[in-house]
Coordinates of C-alpha atoms in Angstrom, one line a residue:
Chain A
X1 CA -39.1 -48.9 -68.2
X2 CA -40.4 -45.8 -70.0
X3 CA -41.5 -47.4 -73.1
X4 CA -43.5 -50.1 -71.7
X5 CA -45.4 -48.3 -68.9
X6 CA -48.6 -50.0 -69.9
X7 CA -47.1 -53.4 -69.7
X8 CA -45.7 -52.7 -66.3
X9 CA -48.9 -51.2 -64.9
X10 CA -51.0 -54.1 -66.3
X11 CA -48.7 -56.8 -64.8
X12 CA -48.6 -54.9 -61.6
X13 CA -52.4 -54.7 -61.5
X14 CA -52.5 -58.5 -62.1
X15 CA -49.9 -59.2 -59.4
X16 CA -51.5 -56.9 -56.7
X17 CA -54.9 -58.5 -57.2
X18 CA -53.5 -61.8 -56.0
X19 CA -50.6 -60.7 -53.8
X20 CA -51.4 -59.2 -51.4
X21 CA -55.1 -58.0 -52.2
X22 CA -56.4 -61.5 -52.8
X23 CA -54.6 -63.0 -50.0
X24 CA -56.0 -60.4 -47.6
X25 CA -59.4 -61.2 -48.8
X26 CA -59.0 -64.9 -48.0
X27 CA -57.6 -63.9 -44.6
X28 CA -60.4 -61.6 -43.9
X29 CA -63.1 -64.2 -44.9
X30 CA -61.4 -66.7 -42.6
X31 CA -61.3 -64.4 -39.6
X32 CA -64.9 -63.5 -40.2
X33 CA -65.8 -67.1 -40.2
X34 CA -65.1 -67.1 -36.3
X35 CA -68.5 -65.5 -36.0
X36 CA -70.1 -69.0 -36.5
X37 CA -68.3 -69.9 -33.2
X38 CA -70.1 -67.3 -31.3
X39 CA -69.5 -63.6 -30.2
X40 CA -66.5 -64.3 -28.0
X41 CA -64.6 -66.3 -30.6
X42 CA -65.2 -63.5 -33.2
X43 CA -64.2 -60.6 -31.0
X44 CA -61.0 -62.5 -30.0
X45 CA -60.0 -63.0 -33.5
X46 CA -60.8 -59.4 -34.6
X47 CA -58.9 -58.1 -31.5
X48 CA -55.9 -60.3 -32.4
X49 CA -55.8 -58.8 -35.9
X50 CA -56.3 -55.3 -34.4
X51 CA -53.3 -55.7 -32.0
X52 CA -50.8 -56.8 -34.6
X53 CA -47.7 -54.8 -34.2
X54 CA -47.2 -51.8 -36.8
X55 CA -50.6 -52.2 -37.7
X56 CA -51.0 -49.0 -39.6
X57 CA -47.9 -50.0 -41.8
X58 CA -49.4 -53.4 -42.4
X59 CA -52.8 -51.8 -43.4
X60 CA -51.1 -49.2 -45.6
X61 CA -48.8 -51.6 -47.6
X62 CA -50.7 -55.0 -47.5
X63 CA -54.2 -53.3 -48.0
X64 CA -54.7 -49.8 -48.8
X65 CA -52.0 -48.9 -51.3
X66 CA -52.2 -52.0 -53.5
X67 CA -56.0 -52.0 -53.3
X68 CA -56.1 -48.4 -54.2
X69 CA -53.9 -49.0 -57.4
X70 CA -55.8 -52.1 -58.3
X71 CA -59.2 -50.2 -57.9
X72 CA -58.1 -47.1 -59.9
X73 CA -56.3 -48.9 -62.8
X74 CA -59.1 -51.6 -62.8
X75 CA -61.6 -48.9 -63.4
X76 CA -59.7 -47.8 -66.4
X77 CA -59.5 -51.2 -67.8
X78 CA -63.1 -51.8 -67.1
X79 CA -64.1 -48.8 -69.0
X80 CA -61.9 -49.2 -72.0
X81 CA -63.6 -52.6 -72.8
X82 CA -66.7 -52.7 -75.2
X83 CA -68.6 -55.8 -73.8
X84 CA -70.1 -57.8 -76.6
X85 CA -71.7 -60.9 -74.8
X86 CA -74.8 -60.5 -76.8
X87 CA -73.1 -61.1 -80.2
X88 CA -70.4 -63.5 -78.8
X89 CA -71.9 -65.4 -75.9
X90 CA -68.9 -67.6 -75.3
X91 CA -68.2 -68.7 -71.6
X92 CA -64.9 -66.9 -71.4
X93 CA -66.6 -63.7 -72.7
X94 CA -69.2 -63.9 -70.1
X95 CA -66.4 -64.2 -67.6
X96 CA -64.5 -61.3 -69.2
X97 CA -67.8 -59.1 -68.7
X98 CA -68.5 -60.3 -65.2
X99 CA -65.0 -59.7 -64.2
X100 CA -65.5 -56.0 -65.0
X101 CA -69.0 -55.9 -63.5
X102 CA -68.0 -57.5 -60.2
X103 CA -64.8 -55.3 -60.0
X104 CA -67.1 -52.2 -60.0
X105 CA -69.7 -53.7 -57.6
X106 CA -66.9 -54.9 -55.3
X107 CA -65.3 -51.3 -55.3
X108 CA -68.5 -49.8 -54.3
X109 CA -69.1 -52.4 -51.6
X110 CA -65.5 -52.0 -50.3
X111 CA -65.7 -48.3 -50.1
X112 CA -69.0 -48.5 -48.1
X113 CA -67.6 -51.2 -45.9
X114 CA -64.3 -49.2 -45.1
X115 CA -66.4 -46.3 -44.4
X116 CA -68.7 -48.1 -42.1
X117 CA -65.8 -50.1 -40.1
X118 CA -62.2 -48.9 -40.5
X119 CA -63.0 -45.3 -40.9
X120 CA -65.7 -45.4 -38.1
X121 CA -63.0 -47.1 -36.0
X122 CA -60.6 -44.3 -36.6
X123 CA -63.3 -41.8 -35.2
X124 CA -63.5 -44.0 -32.1
X125 CA -66.2 -46.6 -32.9
X126 CA -65.2 -50.2 -31.7
X127 CA -65.3 -53.0 -34.5
X128 CA -66.8 -56.0 -33.0
X129 CA -69.7 -58.6 -33.1
X130 CA -72.1 -56.1 -31.7
X131 CA -71.3 -53.6 -34.7
X132 CA -72.0 -56.1 -37.3
X133 CA -75.0 -57.3 -35.5
X134 CA -76.4 -53.8 -35.7
X135 CA -75.5 -53.3 -39.2
X136 CA -77.4 -56.5 -40.1
X137 CA -80.5 -55.3 -38.3
X138 CA -81.4 -53.7 -41.8
X139 CA -82.4 -56.7 -44.1
X140 CA -81.3 -54.4 -47.1
X141 CA -77.8 -54.3 -45.6
X142 CA -77.8 -58.2 -45.5
X143 CA -78.6 -58.2 -49.3
X144 CA -75.9 -55.5 -49.9
X145 CA -73.2 -57.5 -48.0
X146 CA -74.2 -60.7 -49.8
X147 CA -73.9 -59.1 -53.2
X148 CA -70.7 -57.3 -52.2
X149 CA -69.0 -60.5 -50.7
X150 CA -69.9 -62.8 -53.6
X151 CA -68.8 -60.1 -56.2
X152 CA -65.5 -59.7 -54.4
X153 CA -65.1 -63.6 -54.1
X154 CA -65.9 -64.0 -57.9
X155 CA -63.6 -61.3 -58.8
X156 CA -60.8 -62.8 -56.9
X157 CA -61.5 -66.4 -58.1
X158 CA -61.7 -65.4 -61.7
X159 CA -59.0 -63.0 -61.5
X160 CA -56.7 -65.9 -60.4
X161 CA -57.6 -67.7 -63.4
X162 CA -56.5 -64.7 -65.6
X163 CA -53.5 -64.0 -63.3
X164 CA -52.2 -67.6 -64.4
X165 CA -52.8 -66.7 -68.1
X166 CA -51.4 -63.1 -67.8
X167 CA -47.9 -64.5 -66.3
X168 CA -47.8 -67.2 -68.8
X169 CA -48.2 -70.1 -66.2
X170 CA -51.2 -71.7 -68.0
X171 CA -50.6 -71.8 -71.6
X172 CA -52.3 -74.6 -73.1
X173 CA -56.0 -74.9 -73.5
X174 CA -56.1 -77.9 -71.2
X175 CA -54.3 -76.3 -68.4
X176 CA -56.6 -73.2 -68.7
X177 CA -59.6 -75.6 -68.4
X178 CA -58.3 -77.2 -65.3
X179 CA -57.5 -73.9 -64.0
X180 CA -61.2 -72.8 -64.7
X181 CA -62.4 -75.7 -62.7
X182 CA -59.9 -75.1 -59.8
X183 CA -60.9 -71.3 -59.5
X184 CA -64.6 -72.3 -59.7
X185 CA -63.9 -74.6 -56.6
X186 CA -62.1 -71.6 -54.9
X187 CA -65.2 -69.4 -55.8
X188 CA -67.7 -72.0 -54.2
X189 CA -65.6 -72.7 -51.2
X190 CA -64.9 -69.1 -50.3
X191 CA -68.6 -68.2 -51.0
X192 CA -69.7 -70.7 -48.4
X193 CA -67.2 -69.2 -45.9
X194 CA -68.3 -65.7 -46.6
X195 CA -72.1 -66.4 -46.5
X196 CA -71.8 -68.4 -43.4
X197 CA -70.0 -65.6 -41.6
X198 CA -72.7 -63.1 -42.8
X199 CA -75.5 -65.2 -41.3
X200 CA -73.7 -65.8 -38.2
X201 CA -74.4 -62.2 -37.3
X202 CA -78.1 -62.3 -38.2
Chain B
X1 CA -100.7 -77.7 -106.9
X2 CA -97.2 -76.9 -107.8
X3 CA -95.3 -74.0 -106.4
X4 CA -95.0 -71.7 -109.3
X5 CA -93.4 -68.5 -107.6
X6 CA -89.7 -68.6 -107.9
X7 CA -87.8 -68.9 -104.4
X8 CA -86.3 -65.6 -103.6
X9 CA -83.5 -64.7 -101.2
X10 CA -83.6 -61.4 -98.9
X11 CA -80.6 -59.3 -98.1
X12 CA -80.6 -56.5 -95.6
X13 CA -77.4 -54.5 -96.3
X14 CA -76.1 -51.9 -94.1
X15 CA -74.9 -49.0 -96.4
X16 CA -72.8 -46.0 -96.0
X17 CA -72.1 -43.7 -98.9
X18 CA -68.6 -42.3 -97.5
X19 CA -66.4 -42.7 -94.3
X20 CA -68.3 -40.0 -92.3
X21 CA -71.8 -40.5 -93.7
X22 CA -74.6 -42.0 -91.6
X23 CA -75.3 -45.6 -92.3
X24 CA -78.6 -46.8 -93.6
X25 CA -80.2 -50.2 -94.4
X26 CA -81.4 -51.2 -97.8
X27 CA -83.2 -54.5 -98.5
X28 CA -82.6 -56.6 -101.8
X29 CA -84.5 -59.5 -103.1
X30 CA -83.0 -61.9 -105.4
X31 CA -84.0 -64.9 -107.3
X32 CA -82.5 -68.1 -105.6
X33 CA -79.9 -70.0 -107.5
X34 CA -78.3 -73.3 -106.2
X35 CA -74.9 -72.8 -104.4
X36 CA -75.2 -69.2 -104.0
X37 CA -72.8 -67.4 -101.7
X38 CA -72.9 -63.9 -100.3
X39 CA -70.5 -62.7 -102.9
X40 CA -72.4 -64.2 -105.9
X41 CA -75.4 -62.5 -104.4
X42 CA -73.6 -59.1 -104.1
X43 CA -72.4 -59.5 -107.8
X44 CA -76.0 -60.1 -108.8
X45 CA -77.0 -56.9 -107.1
X46 CA -74.2 -55.2 -108.7
X47 CA -75.3 -56.4 -112.2
X48 CA -78.8 -55.0 -111.4
X49 CA -78.9 -52.6 -108.6
X50 CA -82.6 -52.4 -107.7
X51 CA -83.6 -52.7 -104.1
X52 CA -86.7 -54.5 -102.9
X53 CA -89.1 -51.6 -103.3
X54 CA -88.2 -51.6 -107.1
X55 CA -86.1 -48.5 -106.7
X56 CA -82.8 -48.0 -108.6
X57 CA -79.9 -47.8 -106.3
X58 CA -75.9 -47.6 -106.5
X59 CA -74.1 -51.0 -106.5
X60 CA -72.8 -52.1 -103.1
X61 CA -69.2 -51.6 -102.3
X62 CA -67.1 -54.4 -100.8
X63 CA -63.6 -56.0 -101.0
X64 CA -62.7 -59.2 -102.4
X65 CA -59.9 -60.9 -103.8
X66 CA -59.1 -64.8 -103.9
X67 CA -62.7 -66.1 -103.4
X68 CA -61.4 -69.2 -101.5
X69 CA -60.9 -67.9 -98.0
X70 CA -57.2 -67.4 -97.9
X71 CA -56.8 -63.7 -98.6
X72 CA -59.0 -62.2 -95.8
X73 CA -60.2 -59.4 -97.8
X74 CA -63.9 -60.0 -98.1
X75 CA -64.6 -60.2 -94.3
X76 CA -67.9 -58.7 -93.2
X77 CA -70.5 -59.2 -90.5
X78 CA -73.0 -61.7 -91.8
X79 CA -76.1 -62.2 -89.6
X80 CA -74.0 -60.7 -86.6
X81 CA -71.0 -62.8 -87.1
X82 CA -67.8 -61.6 -88.7
X83 CA -66.6 -64.0 -91.4
X84 CA -65.6 -64.3 -95.0
X85 CA -68.4 -63.6 -97.5
X86 CA -66.9 -66.0 -100.0
X87 CA -67.6 -69.0 -97.9
X88 CA -70.8 -67.9 -96.6
X89 CA -73.2 -70.1 -98.3
X90 CA -76.7 -68.8 -98.8
X91 CA -78.2 -72.3 -98.1
X92 CA -76.6 -72.2 -94.7
X93 CA -77.8 -68.7 -93.7
X94 CA -81.0 -67.7 -91.9
X95 CA -83.1 -65.2 -93.9
X96 CA -83.2 -62.3 -94.3
X97 CA -79.5 -62.3 -94.5
X98 CA -78.0 -59.2 -92.8
X99 CA -74.7 -57.7 -94.1
X100 CA -72.8 -55.1 -92.1
X101 CA -69.2 -53.8 -92.4
X102 CA -66.7 -54.7 -89.6
X103 CA -67.2 -51.4 -87.9
X104 CA -64.0 -52.0 -85.5
X105 CA -62.2 -50.7 -88.7
X106 CA -62.9 -47.4 -90.5
X107 CA -65.7 -48.0 -93.1
X108 CA -64.7 -46.8 -96.5
X109 CA -68.1 -47.3 -98.0
X110 CA -70.9 -49.8 -97.6
X111 CA -69.3 -53.2 -96.7
X112 CA -65.7 -52.2 -97.4
X113 CA -63.4 -51.3 -94.5
X114 CA -59.9 -50.2 -94.2
X115 CA -57.7 -52.7 -92.5
X116 CA -54.4 -50.7 -92.7
X117 CA -53.9 -50.7 -88.9
X118 CA -53.3 -54.7 -89.1
X119 CA -50.7 -54.2 -91.6
X120 CA -49.1 -51.3 -89.6
X121 CA -49.1 -53.6 -86.6
X122 CA -47.4 -56.3 -88.6
X123 CA -44.6 -53.7 -89.5
X124 CA -44.4 -52.7 -86.0
X125 CA -44.0 -56.3 -84.6
X126 CA -41.5 -57.0 -87.2
X127 CA -43.5 -60.0 -88.7
X128 CA -40.9 -61.0 -90.9
X129 CA -37.5 -62.8 -90.9
X130 CA -34.5 -60.5 -91.7
X131 CA -32.1 -62.4 -94.1
X132 CA -30.5 -59.4 -95.8
X133 CA -26.9 -58.5 -95.2
X134 CA -24.0 -56.8 -96.8
X135 CA -22.6 -60.2 -97.6
X136 CA -24.1 -63.6 -98.2
X137 CA -25.3 -64.7 -94.7
X138 CA -25.5 -68.5 -95.8
X139 CA -28.5 -70.9 -95.5
X140 CA -29.3 -70.5 -91.7
X141 CA -30.1 -73.0 -89.2
X142 CA -32.6 -75.8 -90.2
X143 CA -36.1 -76.0 -88.8
X144 CA -37.2 -79.4 -87.6
X145 CA -40.0 -80.9 -89.7
X146 CA -42.3 -81.3 -86.6
X147 CA -42.0 -77.8 -85.7
X148 CA -42.5 -76.6 -89.3
X149 CA -45.8 -78.4 -89.4
X150 CA -46.8 -76.9 -86.1
X151 CA -45.7 -73.4 -87.2
X152 CA -47.7 -73.8 -90.3
X153 CA -50.9 -73.6 -88.4
X154 CA -49.9 -70.1 -87.2
X155 CA -48.8 -69.0 -90.7
X156 CA -52.4 -69.5 -91.9
X157 CA -53.4 -66.1 -90.6
X158 CA -54.6 -64.0 -93.4
X159 CA -55.1 -60.7 -91.5
X160 CA -58.8 -60.9 -92.2
X161 CA -59.6 -58.7 -88.9
X162 CA -62.2 -61.1 -87.6
X163 CA -60.5 -61.6 -84.4
X164 CA -60.2 -57.7 -84.0
X165 CA -63.8 -57.5 -84.7
X166 CA -64.7 -60.1 -82.0
X167 CA -62.3 -58.7 -79.4
X168 CA -64.1 -56.5 -76.7
X169 CA -60.8 -54.7 -76.0
X170 CA -60.1 -53.5 -79.6
X171 CA -62.2 -50.5 -79.8
X172 CA -62.1 -46.8 -80.3
X173 CA -61.0 -46.4 -76.7
X174 CA -58.0 -48.5 -76.8
X175 CA -54.9 -48.8 -79.0
X176 CA -54.7 -52.6 -78.6
X177 CA -53.1 -54.2 -81.7
X178 CA -55.3 -57.3 -81.4
X179 CA -54.7 -61.0 -81.5
X180 CA -53.6 -61.4 -85.0
X181 CA -50.2 -59.7 -85.0
X182 CA -49.4 -61.2 -81.6
X183 CA -49.8 -64.6 -82.8
X184 CA -47.5 -63.6 -85.8
X185 CA -44.7 -62.7 -83.1
X186 CA -45.0 -66.2 -81.8
X187 CA -44.8 -67.6 -85.4
X188 CA -41.5 -65.5 -86.2
X189 CA -40.1 -66.1 -82.9
X190 CA -40.6 -69.9 -83.5
X191 CA -38.4 -69.7 -86.8
X192 CA -34.8 -70.7 -86.2
X193 CA -33.6 -67.6 -88.1
X194 CA -36.5 -65.3 -86.9
X195 CA -35.5 -66.3 -83.3
X196 CA -32.4 -64.2 -83.7
X197 CA -34.6 -61.0 -83.5
X198 CA -36.9 -62.6 -80.7
X199 CA -36.1 -60.0 -77.9
X200 CA -36.8 -57.1 -80.4
X201 CA -40.3 -58.5 -81.2
X202 CA -40.9 -59.1 -77.5
X203 CA -39.9 -55.5 -76.5
X204 CA -42.2 -54.2 -79.1
X205 CA -45.3 -56.0 -77.9
X206 CA -44.5 -55.0 -74.4
X207 CA -45.0 -51.5 -75.6
X208 CA -48.2 -49.4 -75.4
X209 CA -51.1 -51.0 -77.2
X210 CA -49.3 -54.4 -76.9
X211 CA -49.7 -57.8 -75.4
X212 CA -50.8 -56.7 -72.0
X213 CA -54.0 -55.2 -73.3
X214 CA -55.4 -58.8 -73.6
X215 CA -58.5 -59.2 -71.3
X216 CA -58.6 -63.0 -71.9
X217 CA -62.2 -62.7 -73.2
X218 CA -61.1 -65.5 -75.7
X219 CA -63.5 -64.5 -78.6
X220 CA -60.6 -64.5 -80.9
X221 CA -59.9 -68.1 -80.8
X222 CA -63.6 -69.0 -81.0
X223 CA -64.0 -66.7 -84.1
X224 CA -61.0 -67.3 -86.1
X225 CA -61.9 -68.8 -89.5
X226 CA -58.5 -70.6 -89.7
X227 CA -58.8 -72.2 -86.3
X228 CA -55.4 -70.6 -85.2
X229 CA -54.8 -71.0 -81.5
X230 CA -54.6 -67.4 -80.9
X231 CA -55.2 -67.6 -77.1
X232 CA -52.3 -70.1 -76.8
X233 CA -50.2 -67.8 -78.7
X234 CA -51.0 -64.9 -76.3
X235 CA -50.5 -67.1 -73.1
X236 CA -47.1 -68.3 -74.6
X237 CA -46.1 -64.8 -75.3
X238 CA -47.1 -63.8 -71.8
X239 CA -44.7 -66.3 -70.7
X240 CA -42.0 -65.0 -73.0
X241 CA -42.5 -61.5 -71.9
X242 CA -42.3 -62.4 -68.3
X243 CA -38.9 -63.9 -68.8
X244 CA -37.8 -61.0 -71.2
X245 CA -38.9 -58.2 -68.7
X246 CA -36.9 -60.1 -65.9
X247 CA -34.1 -60.3 -68.1
X248 CA -34.1 -56.6 -69.2
X249 CA -34.7 -55.3 -65.7
X250 CA -32.2 -57.4 -63.6
X251 CA -29.9 -57.5 -66.3
X252 CA -28.9 -60.6 -68.3
X253 CA -28.4 -61.3 -72.0
X254 CA -31.2 -59.1 -73.3
X255 CA -31.0 -60.3 -76.9

C-alpha cells in the first residue's frame, strides 16, 4: 500500500463522493422536500432525522469524516489542474472544469450551511421550518442557497459519471455517452427537488 | 486589372534562444508556393532567415524526422492546436499562422522541445514484451488475427506528446505520466506474451503519477492525431487496476 498511496487516495476520494456523501445529499434533498407539504410535515421529517439513535456516530462516519476527506483531497485535485477550456472547448473538458469549480463553490456553501444550522444547533438553536424561513428573509441568501444547491447537485451528478469511469464500470465510448445522459437526468431531477424545497420556505 | 503582387504567407513564430530565455515573437513573410506545409515554410526561413521587418535573424530551431506523420518528432502548437507540422498544410490554415512550442515539455530552443519524460514513462511502465531468457523460450502463444488488428490501432502511438499537451492534468504542478504511456500498457497487456507481465505493468501505473491522476477531461482522445481510443484505454485500465488492487489487498494470485 505504501507505493500506491496516491492511487488509494484517489479511489477513496471517488468512492466517498458517492458512498456515503452522495447518498447523504440525496437523502437530505428528499427530506427537505417535505417543506413543500407545509411546516408541520417538514418539522416532523427533520425531527425524525434528529432523533435517530447514535446520531453523533451517524453524523461522524456518514457525513463529517467522509466529507472532510473528500473536500480536502478534492481541493488538492482541483488546484493541481491547469484548466484549458479556452483552447480545448470540448464538452468533457468543460465538465472537467465545472466539476472543479462547483466543488469549490459547494465547499464554501457547505461550510456556511453547516455553521448556520448544525453548529448553531450544537449551541442550542432549533433547526426547523422557522429557522429556514428566517434565513430566506434575506433575498441574497436565497440566491446563495440556489447557487450552492445547484453546484452540489451538479458536482454529485457529474461526479457519478466519473465514478463509473474511474472504477472501470463504463469503458466503451457508448456506455460513457449513455452514462452522460443518465447523470444529466439525475442532475435535472434532483435540481427540481432542491429548488422546490428552497421556494417552499420563501 | 490583374493581381501583380505575389501572394504571401505570414508566420508568427514564438522564439526562445535557450531553455531559460524569455520567449518572444517574430514575424516572417514568405512567398506562397502551392502545397506548402509548415515544415517547408520553416525550411524556407532557414534558407533565408530574414524577418518581416527585413532584419536578418537566426534560423528557427525545430525537430523533424519522417515528414509523414509517423515519428511524432515535429509536433508543435499551430494556431493554438498541438499537431504535427509535417501534415499542417498552409492552404488549410488561417493566417497569420502562429507557431509555438508545446510548453508542457521543457523548451530546448524555439519550437524544439525535450520529450524525454515520455520515453522515461515508457521505460517505467515496461512498454515492451520481454522475450529474452537464458535458454530459447520458444515461439510463445499465438495472437488471434482479430485481436492483432484491434491492437494495431493502439500501436500507432508515435509518442508525439500531443495528448500530454492537451491534458489539463499534465502540468508543472503534477507528475502525471499522461495518456500515451497508459494506452501502451493496455497494448502490451493485450499481447499473449506481454500478458505474462500484466500485473507488473498494472502495479507500476498504480504508483504515484500514474493512472489515478486522470481527471476525465478527455481532451487526449479528441486531440490524438492517430485517433487512438486513449480514454477507452484509460477506462479499461481503471477496470484492470480495480481487480488488481483487490487481488493484491485481499490476497489471490497477484501475477
